[in-house]
Rosetta silent file (secondary structure, phi, psi, omega in degrees, C-alpha in Angstrom):
SEQUENCE: MATGLAMNRCSISVCRTADVLLNRPTVSVVRNLKFNRRLIGNCSIASAVPFVVAEDEKYGNKQVISLTPRLYDYILSNVREPEILKQLREETAKMRGSQMQVSPDQAQLLAMLVQILGAERCIEVGVYTGYSSLAVALALPESGRLVACERDSNSLEVAQRYYELAGFSHKFVYTSQVIVKHGLAAESLKSLIENGEGSSYDFAFVDADKRMYQDYFELLLQLVRVGGVIVMDNVLWHGRVADPMVNDAKTISIRNFNKKLMDDERVSISMDSQVSLHSSKESVGHREP
SCORE:     score description
SCORE:     0.000 S_00000001
   1 L     0.000  128.555  177.167 -147.676 -111.968 -139.611 S_00000001
   2 L   -77.606  136.242  179.581 -145.224 -109.130 -139.567 S_00000001
   3 L  -125.634  171.210 -178.227 -146.194 -106.248 -141.810 S_00000001
   4 L  -145.886  157.548  179.763 -144.548 -103.045 -142.910 S_00000001
   5 L  -126.156  143.037  173.665 -145.284  -99.517 -143.998 S_00000001
   6 L  -133.751  132.981  179.025 -143.373  -97.223 -146.295 S_00000001
   7 L  -113.479  143.401  173.006 -144.021  -93.524 -146.789 S_00000001
   8 L  -123.241  176.267 -172.623 -142.713  -91.336 -149.569 S_00000001
   9 L   -87.409   11.259  171.387 -142.718  -87.619 -150.062 S_00000001
  10 L  -114.852   20.443  179.059 -145.555  -87.645 -152.565 S_00000001
  11 L    56.656   31.803  173.610 -147.967  -89.202 -150.072 S_00000001
  12 L  -119.513  120.924 -174.086 -148.018  -92.494 -151.950 S_00000001
  13 L  -117.378  145.165  176.034 -147.020  -95.431 -149.806 S_00000001
  14 L  -119.222  131.054  177.020 -146.204  -99.004 -150.637 S_00000001
  15 L  -120.636  117.239 -178.705 -146.476 -101.759 -148.089 S_00000001
  16 L  -118.360  126.363  176.572 -145.002 -105.093 -149.059 S_00000001
  17 E  -115.636  123.112 -175.213 -145.250 -108.186 -146.901 S_00000001
  18 E  -109.668  121.081  175.117 -143.193 -111.159 -148.004 S_00000001
  19 E  -100.370  119.226  173.593 -144.007 -114.680 -146.849 S_00000001
  20 L   -77.262  129.317 -175.754 -141.227 -117.188 -147.341 S_00000001
  21 L   -76.753 -150.417 -176.372 -142.849 -120.435 -148.359 S_00000001
  22 L    59.009   37.109  177.777 -141.816 -123.991 -147.416 S_00000001
  23 L    58.502   31.428  177.346 -144.103 -123.675 -144.366 S_00000001
  24 L  -102.260  153.303  178.093 -141.958 -120.954 -142.897 S_00000001
  25 L   -65.251 -163.818 -168.117 -143.290 -117.849 -141.061 S_00000001
  26 E   -91.945  137.435  164.274 -143.207 -114.365 -142.443 S_00000001
  27 E  -115.756  128.904 -175.288 -140.365 -112.226 -143.711 S_00000001
  28 E  -101.559  138.728  177.539 -141.535 -108.716 -144.511 S_00000001
  29 E  -121.050  118.873  178.562 -140.240 -106.588 -147.346 S_00000001
  30 E  -106.984  123.524 -179.830 -141.052 -102.897 -147.280 S_00000001
  31 E  -103.127  111.323 -171.760 -140.451 -101.011 -150.493 S_00000001
  32 L   -92.699  136.301 -176.060 -139.972  -97.376 -149.634 S_00000001
  33 L  -106.606  111.894 -171.486 -140.811  -94.631 -152.115 S_00000001
  34 L  -116.600  126.129  178.836 -138.489  -91.677 -151.781 S_00000001
  35 L  -127.899  149.346  170.899 -138.872  -88.398 -153.642 S_00000001
  36 L   -85.082  148.228 -178.015 -137.105  -85.078 -153.475 S_00000001
  37 H   -59.820  -35.168 -178.067 -139.302  -82.068 -152.868 S_00000001
  38 H   -71.399   -9.196 -178.056 -138.106  -80.446 -156.063 S_00000001
  39 H  -105.399   17.646 -179.001 -139.332  -83.476 -157.994 S_00000001
  40 H   -57.007  -35.360 -179.760 -142.951  -83.293 -156.874 S_00000001
  41 H   -62.288  -25.619  179.280 -143.959  -82.540 -160.443 S_00000001
  42 H   -71.239   -9.733  178.077 -142.554  -85.928 -161.502 S_00000001
  43 H   -89.345    6.269 -177.679 -145.290  -87.549 -159.454 S_00000001
  44 L    59.696   33.297  178.708 -147.849  -86.132 -161.882 S_00000001
  45 L  -126.985  114.444  179.664 -149.315  -84.175 -158.976 S_00000001
  46 L   -73.139  138.540 -175.154 -149.522  -80.413 -159.336 S_00000001
  47 L   -63.174  -22.926 -179.810 -148.573  -78.616 -156.121 S_00000001
  48 L   -82.997  -10.794 -177.746 -151.739  -76.504 -156.308 S_00000001
  49 L   -97.391  124.516 -176.871 -153.988  -79.583 -156.404 S_00000001
  50 L   -71.474  -22.245  178.952 -154.786  -81.090 -152.964 S_00000001
  51 E  -160.143  163.016  171.581 -155.423  -84.555 -154.348 S_00000001
  52 E  -121.219  162.019 -178.473 -155.658  -86.680 -157.468 S_00000001
  53 E  -119.734  134.740  179.118 -158.189  -89.391 -158.283 S_00000001
  54 L   -56.292  133.270 -175.524 -157.343  -92.812 -159.697 S_00000001
  55 L   -67.023  -36.915 -177.608 -158.287  -92.834 -163.388 S_00000001
  56 L   -79.673  118.332 -177.224 -159.718  -96.355 -163.341 S_00000001
  57 H   -63.859  -18.580  178.808 -163.206  -96.259 -161.789 S_00000001
  58 H   -63.797  -18.159  178.441 -162.753  -99.855 -160.600 S_00000001
  59 H   -87.318    5.103  175.157 -160.559  -98.381 -157.865 S_00000001
  60 L    76.594   27.066  179.342 -163.537  -96.471 -156.496 S_00000001
  61 L    51.936   41.237 -177.076 -162.337  -92.986 -157.464 S_00000001
  62 L   -63.358  131.217  178.336 -159.888  -93.122 -154.588 S_00000001
  63 E   -89.377  132.093  178.093 -158.392  -89.748 -153.704 S_00000001
  64 E  -115.097  118.616 -177.039 -154.635  -89.603 -153.179 S_00000001
  65 E   -70.855  134.015  175.138 -153.383  -86.569 -151.307 S_00000001
  66 L   -86.757  153.163 -177.765 -150.492  -84.749 -152.934 S_00000001
  67 L  -101.116   96.695  177.589 -147.599  -83.585 -150.807 S_00000001
  68 L   -79.504  161.168  176.211 -147.221  -79.843 -151.212 S_00000001
  69 H   -54.368  -39.165 -179.941 -144.243  -77.981 -149.683 S_00000001
  70 H   -64.763  -43.059  179.954 -146.566  -76.581 -147.020 S_00000001
  71 H   -68.057  -37.264  179.311 -147.871  -80.023 -146.105 S_00000001
  72 H   -67.128  -38.164  175.184 -144.375  -81.480 -146.069 S_00000001
  73 H   -61.375  -37.391  177.349 -143.214  -78.713 -143.731 S_00000001
  74 H   -64.138  -42.656  177.617 -146.123  -79.629 -141.478 S_00000001
  75 H   -59.543  -46.494 -178.752 -145.013  -83.285 -141.516 S_00000001
  76 H   -63.983  -31.551  178.739 -141.452  -82.285 -140.606 S_00000001
  77 H   -69.531  -13.083  179.600 -142.758  -80.122 -137.755 S_00000001
  78 L  -109.840   21.654  176.047 -144.240  -83.303 -136.285 S_00000001
  79 L   -99.018  133.060  175.676 -141.036  -85.340 -136.392 S_00000001
  80 L   -90.095   92.017 -175.825 -139.249  -86.117 -133.125 S_00000001
  81 L  -100.608  114.723  176.402 -135.677  -85.616 -134.283 S_00000001
  82 L   -56.978  150.000 -176.065 -132.929  -86.159 -131.687 S_00000001
  83 H   -58.424  -39.100 -177.987 -130.463  -83.282 -131.469 S_00000001
  84 H   -67.488  -32.326  175.654 -127.538  -85.397 -132.682 S_00000001
  85 H   -70.606  -37.270  177.002 -129.486  -86.367 -135.825 S_00000001
  86 H   -62.057  -43.658  178.424 -130.326  -82.717 -136.425 S_00000001
  87 H   -60.933  -44.009  179.482 -126.635  -81.835 -136.198 S_00000001
  88 H   -64.899  -42.466  179.876 -125.730  -84.591 -138.646 S_00000001
  89 H   -61.453  -43.820 -177.919 -128.495  -83.576 -141.062 S_00000001
  90 H   -68.921  -35.636  176.388 -127.389  -79.946 -141.060 S_00000001
  91 H   -68.586  -42.654 -179.110 -123.749  -80.866 -141.626 S_00000001
  92 H   -64.894  -33.088 -178.933 -124.652  -83.268 -144.434 S_00000001
  93 L   -59.671  -21.961 -179.774 -126.810  -80.619 -146.129 S_00000001
  94 L   -90.425   -3.894 -175.029 -123.612  -78.678 -146.876 S_00000001
  95 L   -95.189  158.562  174.260 -121.940  -81.670 -148.516 S_00000001
  96 L   -67.178  135.938 -179.827 -121.915  -82.807 -152.117 S_00000001
  97 L    80.589   19.394 -175.627 -124.590  -85.422 -152.733 S_00000001
  98 H   -62.221  -18.994  179.013 -126.651  -84.340 -149.727 S_00000001
  99 H   -66.261  -14.195  179.824 -129.837  -85.393 -151.531 S_00000001
 100 H   -76.913  -16.097  179.824 -128.868  -88.988 -150.773 S_00000001
 101 L   -70.619  136.801  177.392 -129.548  -88.459 -147.077 S_00000001
 102 L   -68.554  157.316 -179.692 -132.907  -89.768 -145.926 S_00000001
 103 L   -81.642  160.523  179.537 -135.386  -87.238 -144.606 S_00000001
 104 H   -57.882  -38.070  179.973 -136.193  -86.901 -140.883 S_00000001
 105 H   -68.147  -35.197  178.273 -139.668  -88.357 -141.363 S_00000001
 106 H   -69.611  -41.745  178.541 -138.240  -91.365 -143.179 S_00000001
 107 H   -63.276  -38.944  177.676 -135.594  -91.929 -140.493 S_00000001
 108 H   -63.215  -37.611  177.393 -138.274  -91.749 -137.820 S_00000001
 109 H   -64.017  -45.077  179.869 -140.242  -94.393 -139.717 S_00000001
 110 H   -60.493  -43.830  178.873 -137.227  -96.699 -139.897 S_00000001
 111 H   -63.136  -37.816  179.780 -136.618  -96.309 -136.165 S_00000001
 112 H   -68.185  -38.564  176.396 -140.273  -97.030 -135.470 S_00000001
 113 H   -60.718  -43.537  179.533 -140.157 -100.176 -137.595 S_00000001
 114 H   -62.422  -42.205 -179.015 -137.145 -101.376 -135.627 S_00000001
 115 H   -67.154  -44.956 -179.073 -138.882 -100.682 -132.318 S_00000001
 116 H   -66.988  -38.267  179.221 -142.147 -102.377 -133.246 S_00000001
 117 H   -68.031  -23.207 -174.118 -140.323 -105.360 -134.673 S_00000001
 118 L    73.072   32.622 -174.752 -138.301 -105.650 -131.483 S_00000001
 119 L   -69.541  144.181  173.967 -135.166 -105.838 -133.607 S_00000001
 120 L  -123.323  -22.922 -179.767 -131.765 -106.362 -132.017 S_00000001
 121 E  -127.378  120.414 -173.751 -129.611 -107.124 -135.079 S_00000001
 122 E  -130.731  158.484  176.876 -129.853 -104.866 -138.123 S_00000001
 123 E  -131.664  138.065  170.663 -128.084 -104.272 -141.436 S_00000001
 124 E  -123.447  127.932  177.688 -127.892 -101.122 -143.523 S_00000001
 125 E  -107.470  108.098 -174.792 -126.690 -101.262 -147.119 S_00000001
 126 L    98.040   88.883 -172.048 -125.680  -97.771 -148.210 S_00000001
 127 L   -93.227  -36.121 -171.268 -124.828  -95.606 -145.204 S_00000001
 128 L    55.601 -123.882 -178.023 -123.716  -92.292 -146.759 S_00000001
 129 L   -93.172    4.647  169.423 -123.075  -89.991 -143.754 S_00000001
 130 L    96.703   10.364 -176.523 -124.979  -92.188 -141.339 S_00000001
 131 H   -62.650  -51.462 -177.773 -128.276  -90.382 -140.702 S_00000001
 132 H   -69.876  -39.021 -179.416 -130.546  -93.399 -141.187 S_00000001
 133 H   -66.714  -36.735  177.931 -128.111  -95.855 -139.597 S_00000001
 134 H   -68.620  -38.171  176.935 -127.734  -93.646 -136.526 S_00000001
 135 H   -61.337  -41.016  178.077 -131.523  -93.337 -136.254 S_00000001
 136 H   -67.752  -44.671 -178.391 -131.780  -97.133 -136.335 S_00000001
 137 H   -60.747  -38.497 -179.745 -128.907  -97.582 -133.856 S_00000001
 138 H   -67.858  -20.508  179.305 -130.526  -95.192 -131.396 S_00000001
 139 H   -88.491   -7.576 -177.687 -133.680  -97.332 -131.496 S_00000001
 140 L   -83.372  154.995  172.920 -131.790 -100.519 -130.600 S_00000001
 141 L   -72.756  173.137 -178.117 -131.416 -101.895 -127.069 S_00000001
 142 L   -61.113  -27.793  179.735 -128.017 -101.887 -125.391 S_00000001
 143 L   -86.043    1.177 -175.033 -127.449 -105.441 -126.614 S_00000001
 144 L   -73.370  167.489 -178.715 -128.303 -104.457 -130.201 S_00000001
 145 E  -147.826  137.430  175.581 -126.015 -104.472 -133.218 S_00000001
 146 E  -126.645  124.943  173.807 -126.052 -102.670 -136.557 S_00000001
 147 E   -95.911  117.646 -175.937 -123.843 -103.653 -139.497 S_00000001
 148 E  -108.547  113.954 -175.961 -123.314 -100.548 -141.646 S_00000001
 149 E  -103.668  121.264 -179.054 -122.090 -101.223 -145.212 S_00000001
 150 E  -151.189  138.793 -178.290 -120.647  -98.314 -147.195 S_00000001
 151 L   -99.116  -16.552 -177.233 -118.021  -98.081 -149.950 S_00000001
 152 L   -91.702  115.945 -174.546 -117.301  -94.332 -149.867 S_00000001
 153 H   -69.264  -34.527 -177.658 -114.607  -93.570 -147.300 S_00000001
 154 H   -65.413  -48.284  178.860 -115.223  -89.807 -147.152 S_00000001
 155 H   -69.182  -32.429  179.948 -118.888  -90.053 -146.210 S_00000001
 156 H   -66.406  -31.075  176.727 -118.129  -92.972 -143.914 S_00000001
 157 H   -61.915  -39.759  177.779 -115.712  -90.788 -141.933 S_00000001
 158 H   -65.331  -45.394 -179.931 -118.598  -88.447 -141.138 S_00000001
 159 H   -58.653  -46.628 -178.247 -120.817  -91.356 -140.130 S_00000001
 160 H   -64.083  -35.384  178.189 -118.173  -92.809 -137.812 S_00000001
 161 H   -62.891  -40.360  179.848 -117.618  -89.442 -136.163 S_00000001
 162 H   -76.644  -28.445  171.955 -121.311  -89.215 -135.309 S_00000001
 163 H   -60.506  -41.993 -179.979 -121.404  -92.818 -134.117 S_00000001
 164 H   -66.863  -43.474  177.994 -118.683  -91.825 -131.664 S_00000001
 165 H   -60.475  -40.292  179.349 -120.519  -88.664 -130.623 S_00000001
 166 H   -65.148  -29.211  178.540 -123.655  -90.702 -130.016 S_00000001
 167 H   -62.345  -31.093  179.248 -121.634  -92.986 -127.793 S_00000001
 168 H   -85.152  -38.444 -171.620 -121.102  -90.091 -125.387 S_00000001
 169 H   -93.347  -15.303 -177.257 -124.500  -88.480 -125.578 S_00000001
 170 L  -126.756   13.470  169.492 -126.749  -91.523 -125.845 S_00000001
 171 L    61.740   40.007  164.769 -124.894  -94.042 -123.688 S_00000001
 172 L  -136.837  151.533 -177.574 -123.889  -96.689 -126.169 S_00000001
 173 L   -93.802  113.739 -172.295 -120.468  -97.646 -127.403 S_00000001
 174 H   -62.196  -30.461 -175.737 -120.408  -97.423 -131.187 S_00000001
 175 H   -65.059  -24.967  178.948 -117.546  -99.898 -131.539 S_00000001
 176 H  -102.606  -24.563 -176.704 -119.729 -102.726 -130.242 S_00000001
 177 H   -92.468  -37.731  179.492 -123.131 -101.505 -131.417 S_00000001
 178 E  -113.469  115.157  179.510 -122.310 -100.241 -134.921 S_00000001
 179 E  -101.741  112.173 -176.678 -120.062 -102.492 -137.004 S_00000001
 180 E   -86.888  129.015  175.839 -118.728 -100.595 -140.029 S_00000001
 181 E  -115.646  101.879 -179.685 -118.053 -102.569 -143.218 S_00000001
 182 E   -89.948  120.755 -179.442 -116.065 -100.419 -145.654 S_00000001
 183 L   144.603 -168.209  179.156 -116.156 -101.820 -149.185 S_00000001
 184 L   -67.787  129.316 -174.381 -118.581 -103.289 -151.689 S_00000001
 185 H   -61.660  -39.905 -178.844 -121.820 -104.127 -149.906 S_00000001
 186 H   -59.889  -40.747  179.058 -122.360 -107.402 -151.750 S_00000001
 187 H   -67.710  -38.206  178.343 -118.978 -108.656 -150.578 S_00000001
 188 H   -64.082  -41.829  179.500 -119.704 -107.543 -147.028 S_00000001
 189 H   -66.765  -40.155  178.267 -123.034 -109.385 -147.020 S_00000001
 190 H   -62.806  -37.359  179.799 -121.426 -112.504 -148.444 S_00000001
 191 H   -66.072  -34.373  176.737 -118.803 -112.399 -145.698 S_00000001
 192 H   -65.514  -41.464  178.676 -121.544 -112.309 -143.069 S_00000001
 193 H   -63.851  -46.217 -179.825 -123.154 -115.379 -144.629 S_00000001
 194 H   -64.388  -23.833  179.541 -119.820 -117.192 -144.804 S_00000001
 195 L   -84.112    6.238  177.421 -119.286 -116.294 -141.153 S_00000001
 196 L    80.577   23.474 -177.413 -122.370 -118.313 -140.231 S_00000001
 197 L   -98.834   17.120  178.487 -124.655 -115.331 -139.582 S_00000001
 198 L   -60.044  140.839  177.062 -127.495 -116.483 -141.835 S_00000001
 199 L    58.102   27.756 -178.239 -131.029 -115.887 -140.528 S_00000001
 200 L  -112.124   -1.663 -179.326 -129.669 -114.012 -137.520 S_00000001
 201 E  -105.694  151.013 -176.340 -130.710 -110.456 -138.382 S_00000001
 202 E   -98.890  -27.994 -168.689 -134.090 -108.870 -137.698 S_00000001
 203 E  -150.736  142.620  175.927 -134.107 -105.824 -139.963 S_00000001
 204 E  -142.850  143.100  177.200 -132.346 -104.498 -143.062 S_00000001
 205 E  -127.160  129.017 -177.250 -132.509 -101.205 -144.933 S_00000001
 206 E  -118.299  120.001  174.405 -131.183 -100.837 -148.500 S_00000001
 207 L  -144.278   72.455 -171.961 -130.434  -97.454 -150.066 S_00000001
 208 L  -140.591 -155.337 -177.011 -127.512  -98.170 -152.366 S_00000001
 209 L   -53.782  115.270 -175.359 -126.627  -98.993 -155.981 S_00000001
 210 H   -65.102  -27.406 -179.741 -129.975  -99.488 -157.735 S_00000001
 211 H   -72.610   -9.603 -178.918 -128.410 -101.845 -160.276 S_00000001
 212 H  -109.339    9.448 -173.962 -127.601 -104.225 -157.416 S_00000001
 213 H   -56.815  -44.768 -177.959 -131.025 -104.311 -155.763 S_00000001
 214 H   -64.388  -40.352  178.885 -131.824 -107.883 -156.766 S_00000001
 215 H   -64.646  -45.259  178.287 -128.422 -109.096 -155.555 S_00000001
 216 H   -60.025  -43.763 -177.378 -128.778 -107.270 -152.231 S_00000001
 217 H   -61.180  -46.535 -179.066 -132.275 -108.649 -151.785 S_00000001
 218 H   -64.082  -39.352  178.394 -131.230 -112.249 -152.373 S_00000001
 219 H   -67.705  -40.704 -179.650 -128.296 -111.934 -149.971 S_00000001
 220 H   -69.242  -30.080  175.005 -130.439 -110.302 -147.318 S_00000001
 221 H   -60.815  -27.816  177.679 -133.030 -113.049 -147.599 S_00000001
 222 H   -81.564  -24.482 -175.268 -130.288 -115.353 -146.369 S_00000001
 223 H   -95.759  -35.059 -177.642 -129.288 -113.037 -143.520 S_00000001
 224 E   -83.597  131.322 -177.106 -132.625 -111.728 -142.225 S_00000001
 225 E   -66.034  158.629  171.995 -134.523 -114.179 -140.076 S_00000001
 226 E   -61.903  129.167 -174.500 -137.983 -115.427 -140.883 S_00000001
 227 E    96.881   -5.716  179.027 -140.336 -112.822 -139.463 S_00000001
 228 E   -84.070 -177.803 -175.925 -137.826 -110.028 -140.058 S_00000001
 229 E  -128.520  134.611  173.315 -138.196 -106.924 -142.229 S_00000001
 230 E  -118.325  123.049 -179.663 -136.270 -105.778 -145.314 S_00000001
 231 E  -106.874  122.229  178.529 -136.814 -102.164 -146.416 S_00000001
 232 E  -109.167  120.767 -176.506 -135.939 -101.309 -150.034 S_00000001
 233 L   -88.466  161.557  170.241 -135.683  -97.597 -150.804 S_00000001
 234 L    63.069   29.829 -175.605 -136.327  -95.704 -154.076 S_00000001
 235 L   -73.577  -11.248  171.862 -138.509  -98.308 -155.789 S_00000001
 236 L   -99.676  -12.736  173.528 -140.360  -95.622 -157.782 S_00000001
 237 H    47.793   57.586  178.209 -137.094  -93.855 -158.608 S_00000001
 238 H    59.384   27.388  179.137 -138.572  -90.345 -158.726 S_00000001
 239 H    85.297   -2.991 -174.835 -141.476  -91.641 -160.832 S_00000001
 240 H   -69.701  -27.073 -178.337 -139.235  -92.811 -163.661 S_00000001
 241 H   -63.332  -23.337 -179.099 -140.260  -96.463 -163.346 S_00000001
 242 H   -93.583   -1.607 -178.859 -143.720  -95.536 -164.655 S_00000001
 243 L  -101.270  108.449 -177.475 -142.406  -93.566 -167.634 S_00000001
 244 L   -65.139  -13.720  179.535 -141.860  -95.866 -170.655 S_00000001
 245 L   -84.751   -9.745  179.861 -139.644  -93.220 -172.236 S_00000001
 246 L  -101.337  116.547 -175.461 -137.078  -93.520 -169.430 S_00000001
 247 L  -138.920   40.228  174.820 -134.802  -96.508 -169.924 S_00000001
 248 L   -75.869  168.301 -172.332 -131.505  -95.790 -168.219 S_00000001
 249 H   -61.121  -41.900 -178.225 -129.716  -98.640 -166.439 S_00000001
 250 H   -67.296  -43.273 -179.960 -130.838  -97.720 -162.913 S_00000001
 251 H   -63.443  -44.089  178.958 -134.482  -97.294 -163.874 S_00000001
 252 H   -61.897  -40.869 -179.806 -134.517 -100.587 -165.763 S_00000001
 253 H   -62.018  -42.960 -179.806 -132.900 -102.342 -162.800 S_00000001
 254 H   -69.020  -39.608  175.806 -135.530 -101.060 -160.389 S_00000001
 255 H   -58.189  -46.786 -179.057 -138.344 -101.967 -162.807 S_00000001
 256 H   -63.333  -40.494  178.358 -136.938 -105.480 -163.099 S_00000001
 257 H   -61.966  -46.260  179.833 -136.564 -105.755 -159.342 S_00000001
 258 H   -59.657  -42.512 -178.559 -140.170 -104.654 -158.781 S_00000001
 259 H   -67.350  -42.428  179.933 -141.445 -107.157 -161.347 S_00000001
 260 H   -63.425  -39.497  178.803 -139.392 -110.024 -159.943 S_00000001
 261 H   -67.529  -36.419  177.528 -140.641 -109.308 -156.459 S_00000001
 262 H   -63.543  -37.683 -176.344 -144.198 -109.169 -157.772 S_00000001
 263 H   -94.164   -3.068 -175.636 -143.775 -112.567 -159.430 S_00000001
 264 L   -70.663  114.061 -177.428 -141.662 -114.135 -156.679 S_00000001
 265 L   -72.265   -8.867  176.223 -143.581 -117.156 -155.380 S_00000001
 266 L   -78.319  -12.591 -174.087 -141.591 -117.059 -152.154 S_00000001
 267 L  -127.858  150.522  167.354 -143.338 -113.864 -151.147 S_00000001
 268 L  -110.299  147.134 -172.035 -146.835 -112.496 -150.785 S_00000001
 269 L  -125.442  152.603  176.199 -147.260 -108.778 -151.370 S_00000001
 270 L  -140.974  130.157 -178.633 -149.555 -106.018 -150.211 S_00000001
 271 L  -127.276  131.857 -179.109 -149.632 -102.520 -151.644 S_00000001
 272 L  -131.588  127.617 -176.940 -151.519  -99.561 -150.226 S_00000001
 273 L   -82.718  -14.909  178.824 -151.552  -96.122 -151.826 S_00000001
 274 L  -138.814  108.870 -179.871 -152.653  -94.340 -148.651 S_00000001
 275 L  -131.543  134.508  178.888 -151.254  -95.394 -145.308 S_00000001
 276 L   -71.703  142.388  177.501 -151.120  -93.358 -142.122 S_00000001
 277 L   -62.121  -23.139 -177.722 -147.709  -92.736 -140.651 S_00000001
 278 L  -100.153   10.208 -177.346 -149.134  -93.879 -137.346 S_00000001
 279 L   -61.112  136.719  178.472 -150.716  -97.046 -138.720 S_00000001
 280 L   -74.984   -3.532  177.504 -150.312 -100.115 -136.521 S_00000001
 281 L   -70.968  -21.003  176.616 -149.741 -102.126 -139.697 S_00000001
 282 L   -71.460  148.062 -178.646 -146.102 -101.076 -139.585 S_00000001
 283 L   -82.606   62.620  172.078 -143.907 -103.460 -137.749 S_00000001
 284 L  -107.320  146.077  179.319 -143.158 -101.136 -134.900 S_00000001
 285 L  -179.799 -166.395 -177.439 -143.824 -102.447 -131.428 S_00000001
 286 L   -72.130  133.717  179.543 -142.753 -103.521 -127.979 S_00000001
 287 L   -88.720  133.446  176.017 -139.199 -104.725 -127.717 S_00000001
 288 L   -66.579  140.132 -179.669 -138.563 -107.926 -125.851 S_00000001
 289 L   -67.958    0.000    0.000 -136.314 -107.338 -122.821 S_00000001
């Protein structure tokens, strides 16, 4: 059974494994929890407190480590970030909306998932300037392919420039390895299905319009092969999903998505509040030649 790990910046991780029924093997769904450092307080974890304890004693008074700025800096110091990704990250940091870029530790996790899974065909929904998609592409074999779906032309121009740069410095040709789909992601995914590419992808990462999560998920279930992995970002939405006083459209959409996935009889789920970044439970592994 393929499994997956997701880490967030408040040291709370969710691991979701989805089994498609009808006597079919496993499709894994990883729901990634992404927080900004400035929003640590929204996790109900004070930066001065090293850990919190689950309130319900039935959970065994489990301690959950909080992610302080010092600890997060330590995590980042242990990330193997290729130089071209560092350049892209630093350029993106100067742009409007830079908070949408995934962190280096998250990108490293995505690349590790691709490697362990032995993925050769991947999809990313929501590219922004291309940091996560480039990290995934660099983890693919020479025969690999990544379909990158993005609707914003300005950010996509940056992504394409770095795909080209990577072609010179990392020995792959972006035009054959990274296929850019400019437009609405749902339409791009539907076109792949109509093109007969169902069940032909190994891995997908979604970090896009939260109100479309359920639609993306259903489309990706048709595109990702049995035994593949789907990673859904932002499922805690900065902690807002747990706050009954927050009821904006995006938060409600993510709550509904989480509940539907919980109740979806096509999938089995596993959630772990403390998972090591190096855990072998993540679907990272040896790539078939």
